[in-house]
Coordinates of C-alpha atoms in Angstrom, one line a residue:
M1 CA -57.6 -19.0 -6.1
T2 CA -60.7 -19.5 -8.3
S3 CA -64.2 -19.5 -7.0
S4 CA -64.3 -23.3 -6.9
G5 CA -61.4 -23.3 -4.5
W6 CA -60.0 -26.4 -6.3
L7 CA -57.4 -24.8 -8.7
R8 CA -54.3 -22.8 -7.7
A9 CA -54.6 -19.1 -7.0
E10 CA -52.0 -18.2 -9.6
I11 CA -54.4 -19.4 -12.4
S12 CA -56.4 -16.4 -13.6
D13 CA -59.9 -16.5 -15.1
H14 CA -58.7 -16.0 -18.7
E15 CA -56.5 -19.0 -18.3
M16 CA -59.3 -21.2 -17.2
T17 CA -59.9 -22.8 -20.6
R18 CA -56.3 -23.8 -21.0
T19 CA -56.4 -25.1 -17.4
F20 CA -59.3 -27.4 -18.2
A21 CA -57.5 -28.5 -21.4
A22 CA -54.5 -29.4 -19.3
I23 CA -56.5 -31.4 -16.8
A24 CA -58.4 -33.2 -19.5
P25 CA -55.9 -36.1 -19.8
A26 CA -56.4 -36.9 -16.1
A27 CA -60.2 -36.8 -16.6
V28 CA -60.0 -39.1 -19.6
L29 CA -57.7 -41.5 -17.6
V30 CA -60.2 -41.5 -14.7
A31 CA -63.1 -42.3 -17.1
A32 CA -61.2 -45.1 -18.8
V33 CA -60.1 -46.7 -15.5
F34 CA -63.7 -46.6 -14.2
Y35 CA -65.1 -48.1 -17.4
I36 CA -62.5 -50.9 -17.5
D37 CA -62.9 -51.6 -13.8
A38 CA -66.7 -51.7 -13.9
F39 CA -67.7 -53.1 -17.3
T40 CA -64.9 -55.5 -18.4
T41 CA -63.8 -58.8 -17.1
I42 CA -60.1 -57.8 -16.9
E43 CA -58.8 -59.3 -13.6
S44 CA -56.1 -56.8 -12.5
A45 CA -55.6 -53.9 -10.1
I46 CA -57.0 -51.4 -12.6
A47 CA -58.1 -49.0 -9.7
V48 CA -54.4 -48.3 -8.9
L49 CA -54.2 -46.3 -12.1
Y50 CA -56.3 -43.6 -10.3
V51 CA -53.0 -42.7 -8.7
V52 CA -51.6 -41.8 -12.1
A53 CA -54.6 -39.6 -12.8
L54 CA -54.1 -37.9 -9.4
L55 CA -50.4 -37.3 -10.2
L56 CA -51.4 -35.7 -13.5
A57 CA -53.9 -33.4 -12.0
A58 CA -52.0 -32.5 -8.8
P59 CA -49.8 -29.6 -10.3
L60 CA -53.0 -27.8 -11.2
L61 CA -55.0 -28.4 -8.0
T62 CA -55.0 -26.8 -4.6
R63 CA -54.7 -29.0 -1.5
R64 CA -58.4 -28.8 -1.2
G65 CA -58.8 -29.8 -4.9
T66 CA -56.4 -32.7 -4.4
V67 CA -58.5 -34.0 -1.5
V68 CA -61.7 -33.7 -3.5
F69 CA -60.1 -35.5 -6.5
T70 CA -58.8 -38.3 -4.2
V71 CA -62.2 -38.8 -2.6
G72 CA -63.8 -38.8 -6.1
C73 CA -61.4 -41.4 -7.4
G74 CA -62.0 -43.6 -4.3
A75 CA -65.8 -43.3 -4.7
L76 CA -65.5 -44.4 -8.4
A77 CA -63.4 -47.4 -7.4
L78 CA -66.1 -48.4 -4.9
V79 CA -68.9 -47.9 -7.5
A80 CA -67.0 -49.9 -10.1
Y81 CA -66.5 -52.8 -7.6
V82 CA -70.2 -52.8 -6.8
I83 CA -71.2 -52.8 -10.5
A84 CA -68.7 -55.5 -11.4
H85 CA -69.3 -57.8 -8.5
S86 CA -73.0 -57.2 -7.6
D87 CA -73.8 -60.9 -8.1
D88 CA -71.0 -62.5 -6.1
V89 CA -68.2 -61.3 -3.9
D90 CA -64.8 -61.9 -5.5
V91 CA -62.1 -62.0 -2.7
P92 CA -59.2 -61.3 -5.1
S93 CA -61.0 -58.3 -6.5
L94 CA -61.8 -57.1 -3.0
L95 CA -58.1 -57.3 -2.1
R96 CA -57.1 -55.3 -5.2
L97 CA -59.7 -52.7 -4.1
V98 CA -58.2 -52.6 -0.6
V99 CA -54.7 -52.1 -2.0
A100 CA -55.9 -49.4 -4.5
L101 CA -57.6 -47.2 -1.9
P102 CA -54.7 -46.9 0.5
A103 CA -52.3 -46.3 -2.4
L104 CA -54.6 -43.5 -3.5
T105 CA -54.8 -42.1 0.0
I106 CA -51.0 -42.3 0.6
T107 CA -50.3 -40.6 -2.8
S108 CA -52.7 -37.8 -1.9
M109 CA -50.9 -37.3 1.5
L110 CA -47.5 -37.2 -0.2
I111 CA -48.8 -34.7 -2.7
Q112 CA -50.1 -32.5 0.1
R113 CA -46.8 -32.7 1.9
T114 CA -44.8 -31.9 -1.2
D115 CA -47.2 -29.0 -2.0
L116 CA -46.8 -27.6 1.5
A117 CA -43.0 -27.9 1.3
H118 CA -43.1 -26.2 -2.1
E119 CA -45.1 -23.3 -0.7
R120 CA -42.7 -22.9 2.2
L121 CA -39.8 -22.9 -0.2
I122 CA -41.4 -20.2 -2.3
S123 CA -42.2 -18.1 0.8
A124 CA -38.6 -18.5 2.0
N125 CA -37.3 -17.5 -1.4
Q126 CA -39.6 -14.6 -1.6
A127 CA -38.5 -13.4 1.9
L128 CA -34.9 -13.9 0.9
F129 CA -35.4 -11.9 -2.3
E130 CA -37.1 -9.1 -0.3
S131 CA -34.3 -9.1 2.2
E132 CA -31.7 -8.9 -0.5
T133 CA -33.6 -6.1 -2.2
R134 CA -33.7 -4.2 1.1
Y135 CA -30.1 -4.9 1.8
R136 CA -29.0 -3.7 -1.7
S137 CA -31.2 -0.6 -1.3
I138 CA -29.6 0.3 2.1
F139 CA -26.2 -0.6 0.8
E140 CA -26.4 1.6 -2.2
Q141 CA -28.2 4.6 -0.7
S142 CA -26.5 4.7 2.7
R143 CA -24.2 7.7 3.3
V144 CA -22.0 5.5 5.4
A145 CA -19.1 4.0 3.4
L146 CA -19.9 0.3 3.0
W147 CA -17.7 -2.4 1.5
E148 CA -18.4 -6.0 0.7
R149 CA -15.2 -7.8 1.2
D150 CA -14.0 -11.4 1.0
Y151 CA -12.1 -12.6 4.1
S152 CA -12.2 -16.3 3.3
L153 CA -8.7 -16.5 1.8
V154 CA -7.0 -14.7 4.8
R155 CA -9.0 -16.9 7.1
E156 CA -7.8 -20.0 5.4
F157 CA -4.3 -18.6 5.6
F158 CA -4.6 -18.1 9.3
H159 CA -6.0 -21.6 9.7
S160 CA -2.8 -22.9 8.0
L161 CA -0.7 -20.8 10.5
R162 CA -2.6 -22.3 13.5
S163 CA -2.1 -25.8 12.1
R164 CA 1.6 -25.1 12.2
G165 CA 1.3 -24.4 15.9
I166 CA 1.2 -20.6 15.8
S167 CA -1.2 -19.3 18.5
D168 CA -0.1 -15.7 19.0
F169 CA -0.4 -13.7 15.7
R170 CA 1.1 -10.6 17.2
A171 CA 4.2 -12.3 18.3
Y172 CA 4.5 -14.0 15.0
A173 CA 4.0 -10.8 13.1
A174 CA 6.7 -9.1 15.2
E175 CA 9.2 -11.7 14.1
N176 CA 7.9 -11.8 10.5
P177 CA 6.8 -8.3 9.5
D178 CA 6.1 -9.3 5.9
I179 CA 3.2 -11.5 7.1
V180 CA 1.1 -8.4 7.6
V181 CA 1.4 -7.3 3.9
E182 CA 0.8 -10.9 2.8
A183 CA -2.4 -11.2 4.9
M184 CA -3.8 -7.9 3.9
S185 CA -3.3 -8.8 0.2
L186 CA -5.6 -11.8 0.7
I187 CA -8.6 -9.6 1.7
R188 CA -10.4 -8.9 -1.5
T189 CA -13.0 -6.2 -2.3
I190 CA -16.2 -7.4 -3.9
D191 CA -18.4 -4.3 -4.0
A192 CA -18.7 -0.8 -2.6
N193 CA -21.4 1.8 -2.4
G194 CA -21.2 5.4 -3.6
A195 CA -20.1 6.8 -0.2
A196 CA -17.2 4.3 -0.1
R197 CA -16.1 5.3 -3.6
E198 CA -16.4 9.0 -2.5
L199 CA -14.2 8.3 0.5
L200 CA -11.4 7.0 -1.7
G201 CA -12.0 9.6 -4.4
L202 CA -13.1 7.0 -7.0
S203 CA -15.5 7.9 -9.8
P204 CA -18.8 5.8 -10.0
D205 CA -17.6 3.9 -13.1
E206 CA -14.1 3.3 -11.9
A207 CA -13.0 -0.2 -11.1
L208 CA -12.7 -0.9 -7.4
P209 CA -9.2 -1.7 -6.0
M210 CA -8.8 -5.4 -5.0
S211 CA -7.1 -4.4 -1.8
L212 CA -7.5 -1.4 0.5
Y213 CA -4.1 -1.8 2.0
P214 CA -2.4 0.9 -0.2
Y215 CA -5.0 3.4 1.1
L216 CA -4.4 2.7 4.8
S217 CA -1.9 5.3 5.9
T218 CA -2.1 4.3 9.5
E219 CA 0.1 2.8 12.2
T220 CA 0.7 -1.0 12.0
E221 CA -1.0 -1.4 15.4
S222 CA -4.5 -0.8 14.0
I223 CA -3.9 -3.3 11.1
L224 CA -2.5 -5.8 13.6
D225 CA -5.7 -5.4 15.8
M226 CA -7.9 -6.2 12.8
L227 CA -5.9 -9.2 11.6
D228 CA -5.7 -10.5 15.1
C229 CA -9.5 -10.3 15.4
V230 CA -9.8 -12.6 12.3
F231 CA -7.0 -14.8 13.5
C232 CA -8.7 -15.4 16.8
D233 CA -12.3 -15.7 15.3
R234 CA -13.7 -13.0 17.5
D235 CA -17.4 -11.9 17.1
R236 CA -16.7 -8.5 15.7
Y237 CA -14.1 -5.9 15.1
E238 CA -14.0 -2.1 15.5
G239 CA -11.0 0.2 15.2
K240 CA -9.7 3.5 14.0
F241 CA -7.8 3.9 10.7
R242 CA -6.5 6.7 8.6
I243 CA -7.5 6.5 4.9
T244 CA -5.7 8.5 2.3
S245 CA -7.9 9.1 -0.8
R246 CA -6.8 9.3 -4.4
D247 CA -6.1 13.1 -4.2
G248 CA -4.0 12.7 -1.0
T249 CA -6.6 13.8 1.4
A250 CA -6.3 12.0 4.8
R251 CA -9.4 11.1 6.7
D252 CA -9.9 9.4 10.1
V253 CA -12.4 6.5 9.9
L254 CA -13.9 4.1 12.3
L255 CA -13.9 0.6 10.6
S256 CA -16.2 -2.1 11.9
F257 CA -17.4 -5.5 10.7
P258 CA -19.0 -8.6 12.1
S259 CA -16.7 -11.5 12.2
D260 CA -19.1 -14.3 11.1
P261 CA -17.4 -17.5 10.2
S262 CA -20.3 -18.6 8.1
A263 CA -20.2 -15.5 5.9
F264 CA -16.5 -14.8 5.5
K265 CA -16.9 -14.8 1.7
R266 CA -19.1 -11.7 1.8
I267 CA -18.7 -9.5 4.9
A268 CA -20.2 -6.0 5.0
V269 CA -17.5 -3.6 6.3
G270 CA -18.6 -0.1 7.5
M271 CA -16.3 2.9 7.5
F272 CA -17.5 5.9 9.4
D273 CA -15.8 9.2 8.7
I274 CA -14.8 10.6 12.1
T275 CA -12.3 13.2 10.9
Q276 CA -14.2 16.1 12.3
R277 CA -14.5 14.3 15.7
E278 CA -10.8 13.5 15.8
N279 CA -9.9 17.0 14.8
T280 CA -12.1 18.3 17.6
Q281 CA -10.6 15.9 20.1
R282 CA -7.1 16.9 19.0
A283 CA -8.0 20.5 19.5
L284 CA -9.4 19.7 22.9
R285 CA -6.3 17.8 23.9
D286 CA -4.2 20.8 22.8
A287 CA -6.4 23.1 24.8
Q288 CA -6.1 20.9 27.8
A289 CA -2.3 20.8 27.4
E290 CA -2.3 24.6 27.3
L291 CA -4.7 24.7 30.3
A292 CA -2.4 22.3 32.2
T293 CA 0.6 24.6 31.5
A294 CA -1.4 27.6 32.7
A295 CA -2.5 25.6 35.7
R296 CA 1.1 24.7 36.5
A297 CA 2.1 28.4 36.1
A298 CA -0.8 29.3 38.4
T299 CA 0.2 26.7 40.9
V300 CA 3.8 28.0 40.9
G301 CA 2.3 31.5 41.4
A302 CA 0.1 30.2 44.2
L303 CA 2.9 28.4 45.8
S304 CA 5.1 31.5 45.7
A305 CA 2.3 33.5 47.3
S306 CA 1.9 30.7 49.9
L307 CA 5.6 30.7 50.6
A308 CA 5.5 34.4 51.1
H309 CA 2.6 34.0 53.5
E310 CA 4.2 31.1 55.4
L311 CA 7.7 32.7 55.5
N312 CA 6.3 36.0 56.8
Q313 CA 5.7 34.3 60.2
P314 CA 9.2 33.0 61.0
L315 CA 10.9 36.0 59.3
G316 CA 8.8 38.4 61.4
A317 CA 9.7 36.4 64.5
I318 CA 13.5 36.6 63.5
V319 CA 13.2 40.4 63.2
V320 CA 11.5 40.7 66.6
N321 CA 14.0 38.4 68.3
A322 CA 16.9 40.3 66.7
Q323 CA 15.5 43.6 68.0
T324 CA 15.1 42.0 71.4
L325 CA 18.7 40.7 71.2
L326 CA 20.0 44.2 70.5
R327 CA 18.1 45.6 73.5
W328 CA 19.7 42.9 75.8
L329 CA 23.1 43.7 74.4
D330 CA 22.7 47.5 74.8
K331 CA 22.1 47.1 78.5
N332 CA 24.9 48.1 80.8
P333 CA 26.1 45.5 81.6
P334 CA 24.7 43.4 78.7
D335 CA 22.3 40.6 79.7
L336 CA 24.1 37.8 77.9
E337 CA 21.8 35.0 79.1
A338 CA 18.7 36.8 77.7
A339 CA 20.6 37.6 74.5
R340 CA 21.4 33.9 74.2
H341 CA 17.7 32.9 74.4
S342 CA 16.9 35.5 71.7
A343 CA 19.6 34.1 69.5
E344 CA 18.3 30.6 70.0
R345 CA 14.8 31.7 69.0
M346 CA 16.3 33.3 65.9
I347 CA 18.0 30.0 65.0
R348 CA 14.7 28.2 65.6
D349 CA 12.8 30.5 63.4
G350 CA 15.4 30.5 60.7
Q351 CA 15.3 26.7 60.7
R352 CA 11.6 26.8 60.3
A353 CA 11.9 29.1 57.3
S354 CA 14.4 26.7 55.8
D355 CA 12.0 23.7 56.4
I356 CA 9.1 25.6 54.7
I357 CA 11.3 26.2 51.6
L358 CA 12.5 22.5 51.6
N359 CA 8.9 21.2 51.8
A360 CA 7.8 23.5 48.9
R361 CA 10.5 21.9 46.8
T362 CA 9.3 18.4 47.6
I363 CA 5.7 19.4 46.5
L364 CA 7.1 20.6 43.2
K365 CA 9.3 17.5 42.7
P366 CA 7.8 14.1 42.0
D367 CA 9.9 12.5 44.7
K368 CA 8.2 11.0 47.8
R369 CA 8.1 13.3 50.8
I370 CA 10.2 12.3 53.9
L371 CA 7.9 11.1 56.6
Q372 CA 8.9 11.1 60.3
D373 CA 7.4 10.2 63.7
V374 CA 5.8 13.4 65.0
R375 CA 4.4 14.0 68.5
I376 CA 1.4 16.3 67.7
D377 CA 1.1 17.4 71.4
E378 CA 4.6 18.8 71.3
L379 CA 3.9 20.3 67.9
V380 CA 0.9 22.2 69.3
E381 CA 3.1 23.7 72.1
E382 CA 5.8 24.6 69.6
T383 CA 3.3 26.3 67.3
R384 CA 1.8 28.2 70.3
A385 CA 5.3 29.7 70.8
F386 CA 5.6 30.6 67.1
M387 CA 2.2 32.5 67.3
D388 CA 2.8 34.3 70.6
H389 CA 3.6 37.6 68.9
D390 CA 0.5 37.6 66.8
L391 CA -1.7 36.5 69.7
L392 CA -0.4 39.2 72.0
R393 CA -0.8 41.9 69.2
E394 CA -4.5 41.1 68.7
N395 CA -5.1 40.3 72.4
V396 CA -6.3 36.8 71.6
L397 CA -6.1 34.0 74.2
L398 CA -5.1 30.5 73.0
V399 CA -6.5 27.6 75.1
T400 CA -5.3 24.0 74.5
D401 CA -6.9 20.8 75.5
V402 CA -4.6 17.8 74.8
E403 CA -5.3 14.2 75.8
K404 CA -2.6 12.3 77.6
G405 CA -0.7 9.3 76.1
L406 CA -1.4 10.0 72.5
P407 CA 0.6 8.0 70.0
T408 CA 3.0 9.6 67.5
V409 CA 2.0 9.9 63.9
N410 CA 3.9 9.2 60.8
A411 CA 3.8 12.4 58.8
V412 CA 5.7 15.4 57.4
R413 CA 6.2 17.6 60.5
I414 CA 6.4 20.9 58.7
E415 CA 3.2 20.3 56.7
I416 CA 1.2 19.6 59.9
Q417 CA 2.6 22.8 61.5
Q418 CA 1.9 24.8 58.3
V419 CA -1.7 23.8 58.4
L420 CA -2.0 24.5 62.2
I421 CA -0.4 27.9 61.9
N422 CA -2.7 28.8 59.0
L423 CA -5.8 27.9 61.0
I424 CA -4.6 29.8 64.0
S425 CA -3.8 32.8 61.8
N426 CA -7.3 32.6 60.3
G427 CA -8.8 32.5 63.8
I428 CA -6.8 35.5 64.9
Q429 CA -8.0 37.4 61.8
A430 CA -11.6 36.4 62.5
L431 CA -11.3 37.8 66.0
A432 CA -9.4 41.0 65.0
G433 CA -12.6 42.9 64.1
K434 CA -14.7 41.6 67.0
A435 CA -15.8 44.3 69.4
G436 CA -16.2 43.1 73.0
G437 CA -16.8 39.5 74.2
D438 CA -14.3 36.7 74.5
R439 CA -11.4 36.6 72.0
V440 CA -10.4 33.0 72.4
I441 CA -9.0 30.2 70.2
H442 CA -9.6 26.7 71.5
I443 CA -7.3 23.9 70.3
R444 CA -8.3 20.4 71.1
L445 CA -6.2 17.3 70.4
G446 CA -7.5 13.7 70.9
Q447 CA -7.9 10.3 69.4
L448 CA -11.5 9.7 68.2
V449 CA -10.7 6.6 66.1
P450 CA -8.0 3.9 66.5
D451 CA -6.1 4.9 63.4
A452 CA -6.2 8.7 63.5
L453 CA -5.9 11.8 65.7
S454 CA -8.3 14.7 65.6
L455 CA -7.0 18.2 66.0
T456 CA -9.7 21.0 66.1
V457 CA -9.2 24.7 66.0
R458 CA -12.2 26.8 67.1
D459 CA -12.5 30.5 67.4
T460 CA -15.2 32.6 69.1
G461 CA -15.8 34.9 66.1
E462 CA -18.8 35.3 63.8
G463 CA -18.5 31.9 62.2
I464 CA -18.6 31.0 58.5
S465 CA -21.5 32.3 56.3
P466 CA -23.6 29.5 54.7
A467 CA -23.2 31.3 51.4
I468 CA -19.4 30.6 51.3
M469 CA -19.3 27.3 53.2
N470 CA -19.3 25.2 50.1
R471 CA -16.6 27.3 48.4
L472 CA -14.3 27.7 51.5
F473 CA -11.6 25.4 50.2
D474 CA -11.8 26.4 46.5
P475 CA -8.5 27.7 45.1
F476 CA -8.4 31.5 44.8
F477 CA -11.6 32.0 46.7
T478 CA -11.3 34.6 49.5
T479 CA -13.4 37.1 51.4
K480 CA -10.4 39.1 52.5
P481 CA -9.6 42.3 50.6
T482 CA -5.9 41.5 50.4
G483 CA -6.3 37.7 50.5
M484 CA -5.1 35.3 47.8
G485 CA -7.6 32.5 48.5
I486 CA -5.0 29.7 48.5
G487 CA -4.2 29.1 52.2
L488 CA -7.1 26.8 53.0
S489 CA -6.9 25.1 49.6
I490 CA -3.2 24.2 50.1
C491 CA -3.9 23.1 53.7
R492 CA -6.6 20.7 52.6
H493 CA -4.2 19.4 49.8
L494 CA -1.5 18.8 52.4
M495 CA -3.8 16.9 54.7
E496 CA -5.2 14.8 51.9
G497 CA -1.7 14.1 50.7
I498 CA -1.0 12.0 53.9
G499 CA -4.5 10.3 53.8
G500 CA -6.0 12.8 56.3
S501 CA -8.7 15.5 55.9
L502 CA -9.5 19.1 56.7
T503 CA -13.2 20.1 57.3
A504 CA -15.0 23.2 58.4
T505 CA -18.2 23.7 60.4
N506 CA -19.8 26.3 62.7
H507 CA -20.0 25.7 66.4
D508 CA -23.3 25.7 68.2
L509 CA -22.2 28.5 70.5
G510 CA -20.7 30.6 67.7
G511 CA -17.5 30.7 65.8
A512 CA -15.9 28.5 63.2
V513 CA -14.5 25.0 63.8
F514 CA -11.8 23.5 61.6
E515 CA -11.0 19.8 62.2
M516 CA -7.8 18.1 61.0
T517 CA -7.9 14.3 60.8
I518 CA -4.3 13.1 61.0
P519 CA -3.7 9.4 60.2
I520 CA -1.3 7.7 62.6
R521 CA 0.3 5.9 59.6
A522 CA 0.4 8.3 56.6
T523 CA -0.1 7.3 53.0
Q524 CA 2.1 8.7 50.2

């Protein structure tokens, strides 16, 4: 803007002469109108012609200059009226003046409004130009593969399908496979940046392919997802594709674009090269598969070791009972009744060994385990009989405290017994090295909550060290020189398999306490 503040800012000082030359016709018209209105006897609305002068000058004036020009023309009109009618007041002339002044004011206001709208339009166009410049700069220089694509034709095609009553594009494509190729051929390429050309192996001056469909060596499912997104007018799309470049190199890309109905003629589509990530994930999946195989092998090994551990008890009992049987038979005369009891115990222990093997098979197979009603109080007494030999050998006293009238539980009998035997065996081992003092294992069975029984096994040993408490149930963790570290892990797994739990704490008076929570109705 000039120092006067009347002329537009874009008029420079060296153009001032030409500016005044351009505004001269308006000044001449103003002078002529003033002269005719003040010094002639022409009876007409001459002052209205100031509006024409204002319109001539307006393109060169600022809004402030327009106001000054308008005020000046109004003042000249008043002066001319005073000069021409100083002797008498002419009512028609006064009316013409009254009409001329509002016309001049209204014209000035319209010019101001038009000028303001013009400035806003210029500002908006400038912002649009700057935005387009930034967009083109980002588009061209980005290392992300960017495409400008026209989805308008395929969108119109989908509208025609919907007008025919088709609402499920996937189902329609399943019945008409050719529709996918037809729809993809309607998506046209407008432009692409250098990274996009590089992705397809195109030179900078090579013509862009109209359709990218020939380069998409991917499953039809990904293409169906993208077309279904456009068909359903969703907000945006993102999916994985495999692109095959000109030289045959395959790359995994993540394709995304905004689904904007107002801009379907020119949509920016981004392709992010995720080949390295996908290769890493594939390698990770392969490694996980190998690890799973190794884990299964380790599980089989652990189960084998567990079977050996669990079978050692009934097989040892069978041997002891067989030796007892021979002693009863060697008597003179033979004690057939005692021999019969030994034989019955051998049958019982043999059946237990068979049950252990059968249960191990159900763990390895995906079939559901066979649940049955089990009386835990009877199971405790039966387990005591199984463990009599080990208890006597280590001089350990087993004390039981069983509530009366406990309900039966729905579980796998052999699994509950396996866990109980394991806990009693661990208690015996904990007391084996104890010098002096009580060597007692307490078993308590009760119902602490309505839907589960609580079975605790407590020994009077040294208890569990805080350093190993958190790792006690970890597979292959053991503090025993010859231990496998799988017994407690399998026990917890068996209890959790029926919806129960197995926990360990130390008793206030010393020794370890293991608590089995046995649900009355087991889950599979």
